[in-house]
Amino acid sequence: ETGVTQSPTHLIKTRGQQVTLRCSSQSGHNTVSWYQQALGQGPQFIFQYYREEENGRGNFPPRFSGLQFPNYSSELNVNALELDDSALYLCASSWGTGRGPTEAFFGQGTRLTVV
Amino acid sequence: AQSVTQPDIHITVSEGASLELRCNYSYGATPYLFWYVQSPGQGLQLLLKYFSGDTLVQGIKGFEAEFKRSQSSFNLRKPSVHWSDAAEYFCAVANWRGGNQFYFGTGTSLTVIP
């Protein structure tokens, strides 16, 4: 069990709506990344926050946005939901030092279904 | 650009048999490589990682992986598979900018038969 918790675990939304997913990072970690995992696929990097600033973004449109709070927890917001946004959304936390890679710990994910 | 290829979409092995899952990566600099396992409906659990040094790395649950730079490979192995190893396995390469940004392969689904 990791210390990364995500809420909610499951969510159903209608096309065109907006959604907010939440992630509580592991104690002591200052970096949070978000991934989208479509059914039968590997996780795709959405973006990363390091000390409350966006620090890298994958190939996702601007309607995917995020936030990291002073306690290093994070939110992922998706506007104007589309059917293809249906996926498992994973949050990963790590301790970023700026001096090299570190181990990342994943939460259990939020299963988003868009109907 | 970095990328990971897992050539085997699905593998079936008998319990007690050996296992090798293939992973090839493309990365312009020193690769930081990982293997994760995912049980149905769950998040990802780290099996092992390679950052530098000894090219044979040991992980949890009896798994090991060997980094071969000349072949751009990081194959995962286990000498004797248990039924509980049935899961989805993902290889990933990391871009570490301030933290880890992972690029995952499409995964290999492992079925273990009695």
Coordinates of C-alpha atoms in Angstrom, one line a residue:
Chain A
E1 CA 0.0 0.0 0.0
T2 CA 1.3 3.4 -0.9
G3 CA 0.4 6.7 0.8
V4 CA -1.1 8.2 -2.3
T5 CA -4.9 8.5 -2.2
Q6 CA -7.2 9.5 -4.9
S7 CA -10.9 10.5 -4.8
P8 CA -13.4 9.6 -5.9
T9 CA -12.7 6.0 -6.9
H10 CA -15.5 6.0 -9.5
L11 CA -17.3 8.8 -11.3
I12 CA -19.9 9.0 -14.1
K13 CA -20.3 12.2 -16.0
T14 CA -22.3 13.4 -19.0
R15 CA -20.6 14.7 -22.2
G16 CA -19.9 18.4 -22.0
Q17 CA -19.7 18.5 -18.2
Q18 CA -16.7 19.4 -16.1
V19 CA -15.0 17.1 -13.5
T20 CA -12.4 17.5 -10.8
L21 CA -10.3 14.6 -9.5
R22 CA -8.2 14.8 -6.4
C23 CA -5.0 13.3 -5.2
S24 CA -3.3 13.4 -1.8
S25 CA 0.4 12.8 -2.3
Q26 CA 2.5 10.6 0.0
S27 CA 3.9 12.4 3.0
G28 CA 7.1 14.3 2.2
H29 CA 6.6 14.2 -1.6
N30 CA 6.7 17.5 -3.5
T31 CA 5.9 16.2 -7.0
V32 CA 2.6 15.0 -8.4
S33 CA 2.0 13.6 -11.9
W34 CA -1.2 12.7 -13.6
Y35 CA -1.7 9.9 -16.1
Q36 CA -4.7 8.8 -18.2
Q37 CA -5.0 5.1 -18.8
A38 CA -7.6 4.1 -21.4
L39 CA -8.9 0.6 -21.4
G40 CA -6.2 -1.9 -22.6
Q41 CA -3.5 0.8 -22.9
G42 CA -0.6 2.0 -20.9
P43 CA -0.8 5.2 -18.8
Q44 CA -0.3 8.4 -20.8
F45 CA 1.4 11.3 -19.1
I46 CA -0.9 14.3 -18.8
F47 CA 1.2 16.8 -16.7
Q48 CA 3.3 17.1 -13.6
Y49 CA 3.5 19.6 -10.8
Y50 CA 6.6 20.3 -8.8
R51 CA 6.4 22.6 -5.8
E52 CA 3.1 24.1 -7.0
E53 CA 4.3 24.8 -10.6
E54 CA 3.5 22.9 -13.7
N55 CA 6.7 21.1 -14.7
G56 CA 6.0 19.4 -18.0
R57 CA 3.0 18.5 -20.0
G58 CA 2.1 15.6 -22.3
N59 CA 0.0 15.8 -25.5
F60 CA -3.3 16.7 -23.9
P61 CA -5.5 19.7 -24.8
P62 CA -5.8 22.8 -22.6
R63 CA -9.2 21.6 -21.3
F64 CA -7.1 19.3 -19.1
S65 CA -5.8 21.5 -16.3
G66 CA -4.4 21.1 -12.9
L67 CA -3.3 22.6 -9.6
Q68 CA -1.0 21.7 -6.8
F69 CA -1.6 23.1 -3.3
P70 CA 0.9 24.1 -0.6
N71 CA 0.5 20.8 1.1
Y72 CA 1.4 19.2 -2.3
S73 CA -2.0 17.6 -2.9
S74 CA -3.3 18.1 -6.4
E75 CA -6.4 18.4 -8.5
L76 CA -7.0 17.4 -12.1
N77 CA -9.7 19.3 -13.9
V78 CA -11.2 18.4 -17.2
N79 CA -13.7 20.7 -19.0
A80 CA -16.1 19.9 -21.8
L81 CA -15.9 16.2 -21.2
E82 CA -15.8 14.0 -24.3
L83 CA -16.6 10.3 -24.5
D84 CA -12.9 9.5 -25.2
D85 CA -12.1 11.0 -21.8
S86 CA -13.5 7.8 -20.2
A87 CA -10.4 6.2 -18.6
L88 CA -8.6 5.4 -15.3
Y89 CA -6.9 8.5 -14.1
L90 CA -3.8 7.8 -12.0
C91 CA -1.9 10.1 -9.8
A92 CA 1.8 9.5 -8.9
S93 CA 3.8 11.3 -6.2
S94 CA 7.5 11.5 -5.7
W95 CA 10.2 13.5 -4.1
G96 CA 11.8 15.6 -6.7
T97 CA 15.3 16.8 -5.9
G98 CA 16.4 18.2 -9.3
R99 CA 19.4 15.9 -9.2
G100 CA 18.1 12.8 -10.8
P101 CA 15.2 10.4 -10.9
T102 CA 13.4 9.1 -7.9
E103 CA 10.9 6.5 -7.2
A104 CA 7.2 7.4 -7.9
F105 CA 4.3 5.9 -6.1
F106 CA 0.9 5.5 -7.7
G107 CA -2.5 5.8 -6.3
Q108 CA -5.3 3.4 -7.0
G109 CA -6.8 5.7 -9.6
T110 CA -10.2 7.3 -10.4
R111 CA -12.3 5.5 -13.0
L112 CA -14.1 8.2 -15.0
T113 CA -17.0 7.2 -17.3
V114 CA -18.4 9.8 -19.7
V115 CA -21.8 9.0 -21.1
Chain B
A1 CA 11.5 11.5 -28.1
Q2 CA 11.3 8.7 -25.6
S3 CA 9.2 5.7 -26.1
V4 CA 8.8 2.1 -24.9
T5 CA 7.8 -0.9 -26.9
Q6 CA 6.5 -4.1 -25.3
P7 CA 6.2 -6.5 -28.3
D8 CA 4.1 -9.1 -26.5
I9 CA 0.5 -8.1 -25.8
H10 CA -0.4 -11.3 -24.0
I11 CA 1.6 -14.2 -22.6
T12 CA 0.4 -17.5 -21.1
V13 CA 2.7 -19.6 -18.9
S14 CA 2.3 -22.6 -16.7
E15 CA 2.7 -22.2 -13.0
G16 CA 6.3 -23.0 -12.0
A17 CA 7.6 -22.2 -15.5
S18 CA 10.1 -19.4 -16.1
L19 CA 9.0 -16.0 -17.5
E20 CA 10.6 -13.3 -19.7
L21 CA 8.7 -10.1 -20.7
R22 CA 10.3 -8.0 -23.3
C23 CA 10.8 -4.3 -23.3
N24 CA 12.6 -2.1 -25.8
Y25 CA 13.1 1.6 -25.2
S26 CA 14.1 4.7 -27.2
Y27 CA 15.7 7.5 -25.3
G28 CA 18.3 10.0 -26.2
A29 CA 20.2 10.1 -22.9
T30 CA 20.9 7.7 -20.1
P31 CA 17.6 5.9 -19.6
Y32 CA 15.9 5.5 -16.3
L33 CA 13.9 2.3 -16.6
F34 CA 11.1 0.8 -14.5
W35 CA 8.8 -2.2 -14.5
Y36 CA 5.4 -1.8 -12.9
V37 CA 2.7 -4.4 -12.3
Q38 CA -1.1 -3.7 -12.3
S39 CA -3.8 -6.0 -11.0
P40 CA -7.3 -5.5 -12.5
G41 CA -8.8 -2.2 -11.5
Q42 CA -5.8 -1.2 -9.4
G43 CA -3.0 1.3 -9.5
L44 CA 0.6 0.5 -10.4
Q45 CA 3.1 -1.2 -8.1
L46 CA 6.8 -0.8 -8.7
L47 CA 8.6 -4.1 -9.3
L48 CA 12.1 -2.7 -9.9
K49 CA 14.1 0.1 -11.4
Y50 CA 17.3 0.8 -13.1
F51 CA 19.1 4.1 -12.7
S52 CA 22.8 3.2 -13.2
G53 CA 25.4 0.7 -12.1
D54 CA 24.9 -3.1 -12.2
T55 CA 22.9 -4.0 -15.2
L56 CA 21.1 -6.8 -13.5
V57 CA 18.6 -5.5 -11.0
Q58 CA 16.6 -7.4 -8.5
G59 CA 13.1 -6.4 -7.5
I60 CA 10.2 -7.5 -5.4
K61 CA 8.3 -10.8 -5.7
G62 CA 11.4 -12.6 -7.1
F63 CA 11.6 -10.5 -10.3
E64 CA 14.7 -9.4 -11.9
A65 CA 15.5 -7.3 -15.1
E66 CA 18.6 -6.9 -17.2
F67 CA 19.6 -3.6 -18.9
K68 CA 21.3 -4.1 -22.2
R69 CA 22.3 -0.8 -23.7
S70 CA 23.5 -2.3 -27.0
Q71 CA 20.0 -3.8 -27.6
S72 CA 18.0 -0.9 -26.0
S73 CA 16.3 -3.5 -23.9
F74 CA 15.2 -4.0 -20.3
N75 CA 13.6 -7.4 -20.1
L76 CA 11.9 -8.7 -17.0
R77 CA 12.4 -12.2 -15.8
K78 CA 11.2 -14.6 -13.1
P79 CA 12.6 -18.1 -12.7
S80 CA 9.3 -19.7 -11.4
V81 CA 5.9 -18.1 -11.9
H82 CA 3.2 -18.2 -9.3
W83 CA -0.5 -18.0 -10.0
S84 CA -0.6 -14.7 -8.1
D85 CA 1.7 -13.2 -10.8
A86 CA -1.2 -13.0 -13.2
A87 CA -1.5 -9.3 -14.0
E88 CA -0.6 -6.6 -16.5
Y89 CA 3.0 -5.6 -16.6
F90 CA 4.2 -2.2 -17.8
C91 CA 7.7 -1.1 -18.7
A92 CA 8.5 2.6 -18.5
V93 CA 11.3 5.0 -19.2
A94 CA 11.5 8.2 -17.1
N95 CA 12.3 11.8 -18.0
W96 CA 13.3 13.0 -14.6
R97 CA 12.8 16.7 -14.9
G98 CA 12.4 17.6 -11.2
G99 CA 10.6 14.4 -10.6
N100 CA 9.6 11.5 -12.8
Q101 CA 7.7 11.8 -16.0
F102 CA 7.1 8.3 -17.2
Y103 CA 6.5 7.0 -20.7
F104 CA 4.9 3.6 -20.6
G105 CA 4.6 0.8 -23.0
T106 CA 1.3 -0.7 -23.9
G107 CA 1.7 -3.5 -21.4
T108 CA 1.9 -7.3 -21.4
S109 CA -1.0 -9.2 -20.0
L110 CA 0.2 -12.4 -18.1
T111 CA -2.0 -15.4 -17.7
V112 CA -0.8 -18.2 -15.4
I113 CA -2.3 -21.7 -15.9
P114 CA -2.2 -24.4 -13.3

